[in-house]
Tab-separated table of C-alpha atoms in Angstrom:
chain	number	residue	atom	x	y	z
A	2	MET	CA	2.697	-17.697	-26.423
A	3	LYS	CA	4.214	-19.049	-23.726
A	4	LYS	CA	4.922	-15.455	-22.084
A	5	THR	CA	1.411	-14.594	-21.802
A	6	PHE	CA	1.163	-18.459	-20.369
A	7	LEU	CA	3.614	-17.912	-18.212
A	8	TYR	CA	2.498	-14.978	-16.646
A	9	THR	CA	-1.360	-16.420	-16.314
A	10	LEU	CA	-0.160	-19.076	-14.408
A	11	MET	CA	1.720	-16.527	-12.050
A	12	LEU	CA	-1.595	-14.492	-11.531
A	13	LEU	CA	-3.557	-17.340	-10.085
A	14	PHE	CA	-0.801	-18.763	-8.347
A	15	LEU	CA	-0.458	-15.196	-6.645
A	16	LEU	CA	-3.727	-14.252	-6.525
A	17	PRO	CA	-4.827	-16.779	-3.650
A	18	LEU	CA	-1.891	-15.727	-1.630
A	19	LEU	CA	-2.251	-11.730	-2.340
A	20	ALA	CA	-5.461	-12.296	-0.731
A	21	GLY	CA	-4.691	-14.166	2.584
A	22	CYS	CA	-2.200	-11.051	3.229
A	23	ASN	CA	-3.845	-10.148	6.404
A	24	GLY	CA	-2.495	-12.861	8.544
A	25	PRO	CA	-3.049	-15.897	10.329
A	26	PRO	CA	-6.652	-16.998	11.725
A	27	LEU	CA	-7.189	-14.617	15.273
A	28	LEU	CA	-10.729	-17.421	15.777
A	29	LYS	CA	-9.362	-21.569	15.439
A	30	GLY	CA	-11.481	-23.984	15.808
A	31	ASP	CA	-14.590	-25.137	15.103
A	32	TYR	CA	-17.771	-23.241	16.991
A	33	SER	CA	-21.147	-24.766	17.323
A	34	GLY	CA	-23.434	-21.095	17.968
A	35	MET	CA	-23.201	-17.803	18.238
A	36	GLU	CA	-24.824	-14.659	19.791
A	37	ILE	CA	-24.416	-10.818	18.937
A	38	ILE	CA	-25.862	-8.692	21.401
A	39	LYS	CA	-26.769	-4.950	20.751
A	40	HIS	CA	-26.873	-1.569	23.047
A	41	GLY	CA	-27.918	-4.241	25.605
A	42	GLU	CA	-30.538	-6.243	24.074
A	43	LEU	CA	-29.616	-10.265	21.966
A	44	VAL	CA	-30.310	-9.057	18.338
A	45	TYR	CA	-29.563	-12.768	16.912
A	46	LYS	CA	-28.249	-16.316	18.469
A	47	THR	CA	-27.869	-19.226	16.608
A	48	ASN	CA	-26.445	-22.712	16.462
A	49	ASP	CA	-26.060	-23.447	13.382
A	50	VAL	CA	-22.600	-24.482	13.487
A	51	ARG	CA	-22.700	-23.682	8.776
A	52	GLU	CA	-23.723	-19.860	9.441
A	53	THR	CA	-21.432	-19.870	12.840
A	54	LYS	CA	-18.098	-21.065	10.504
A	55	GLU	CA	-19.390	-17.657	7.567
A	56	LEU	CA	-19.262	-15.286	9.891
A	57	VAL	CA	-15.477	-16.883	11.684
A	58	ASP	CA	-14.464	-17.313	8.073
A	59	MET	CA	-15.466	-13.676	7.321
A	60	ILE	CA	-13.596	-12.626	10.585
A	61	ASN	CA	-10.252	-14.063	9.414
A	62	ARG	CA	-10.378	-12.974	5.667
A	63	SER	CA	-11.467	-9.119	7.207
A	64	LYS	CA	-8.896	-6.319	7.089
A	65	ARG	CA	-7.145	-6.118	10.594
A	66	GLU	CA	-4.677	-4.036	12.355
A	67	GLU	CA	-3.091	-3.654	15.212
A	68	THR	CA	-5.473	-1.172	17.978
A	69	ILE	CA	-5.032	-0.679	21.684
A	70	THR	CA	-8.322	-0.861	23.463
A	71	GLN	CA	-8.123	1.409	25.470
A	72	GLU	CA	-7.808	4.367	22.526
A	73	LEU	CA	-11.633	2.896	21.062
A	74	PRO	CA	-15.041	4.382	22.124
A	75	GLU	CA	-16.839	2.179	24.409
A	76	PRO	CA	-18.231	-1.207	22.310
A	77	VAL	CA	-21.745	-1.471	21.228
A	78	GLY	CA	-22.436	-4.894	22.430
A	79	THR	CA	-20.622	-8.005	22.146
A	80	LEU	CA	-20.411	-11.165	19.707
A	81	THR	CA	-19.990	-14.165	21.950
A	82	PHE	CA	-19.133	-17.379	20.468
A	83	HIS	CA	-19.815	-21.526	21.499
A	84	ARG	CA	-18.283	-24.678	21.109
A	85	GLU	CA	-18.434	-27.772	23.778
A	86	SER	CA	-17.319	-26.140	27.325
A	87	GLU	CA	-15.681	-22.904	25.912
A	88	GLU	CA	-17.038	-19.401	24.632
A	89	ILE	CA	-15.071	-16.591	23.389
A	90	THR	CA	-16.458	-13.150	23.874
A	91	LEU	CA	-14.917	-10.616	21.633
A	92	PRO	CA	-15.958	-6.303	21.526
A	93	LEU	CA	-18.571	-5.073	19.285
A	94	TYR	CA	-17.768	-2.608	16.766
A	95	GLU	CA	-20.438	-1.043	14.087
A	96	GLU	CA	-17.231	-1.500	12.689
A	97	GLY	CA	-15.996	-4.913	13.104
A	98	VAL	CA	-14.629	-6.114	16.449
A	99	VAL	CA	-11.540	-6.480	18.700
A	100	ILE	CA	-9.420	-10.367	18.455
A	101	ASN	CA	-5.635	-10.646	20.666
A	102	GLU	CA	-5.212	-6.463	20.402
A	103	TYR	CA	-6.166	-6.568	16.651
A	104	PHE	CA	-9.324	-3.939	15.494
A	105	VAL	CA	-10.948	-6.412	12.596
A	106	TYR	CA	-13.459	-4.370	9.876
A	107	ALA	CA	-15.640	-6.819	9.361
A	108	SER	CA	-18.773	-5.481	7.505
A	109	PHE	CA	-21.571	-7.361	9.642
A	110	ASP	CA	-25.377	-7.168	8.347
A	111	PHE	CA	-27.167	-7.505	11.779
């Protein structure tokens, strides 16, 4: 009985650690909005902080791998995050985005 409890406790402790094995967050800070441009057209824009944070969190949790951007095809658009006096624009692909030499596989629904 004690062993089962101990194994359960260890599993509960290790699961969050294993889920976050993608490394440190690539997008840091609070963003006030975002916009998505695909094939030269604005397809989505929001100033909803909660919605923007959800997408940032999804990107930071998603699978990533190192990449050389010259080896990638042309992006289909851009994903831009806004905050006070700064914006971060990322190349957007059908399967994800590129951030700091990482290709992030994110299942965007837009």
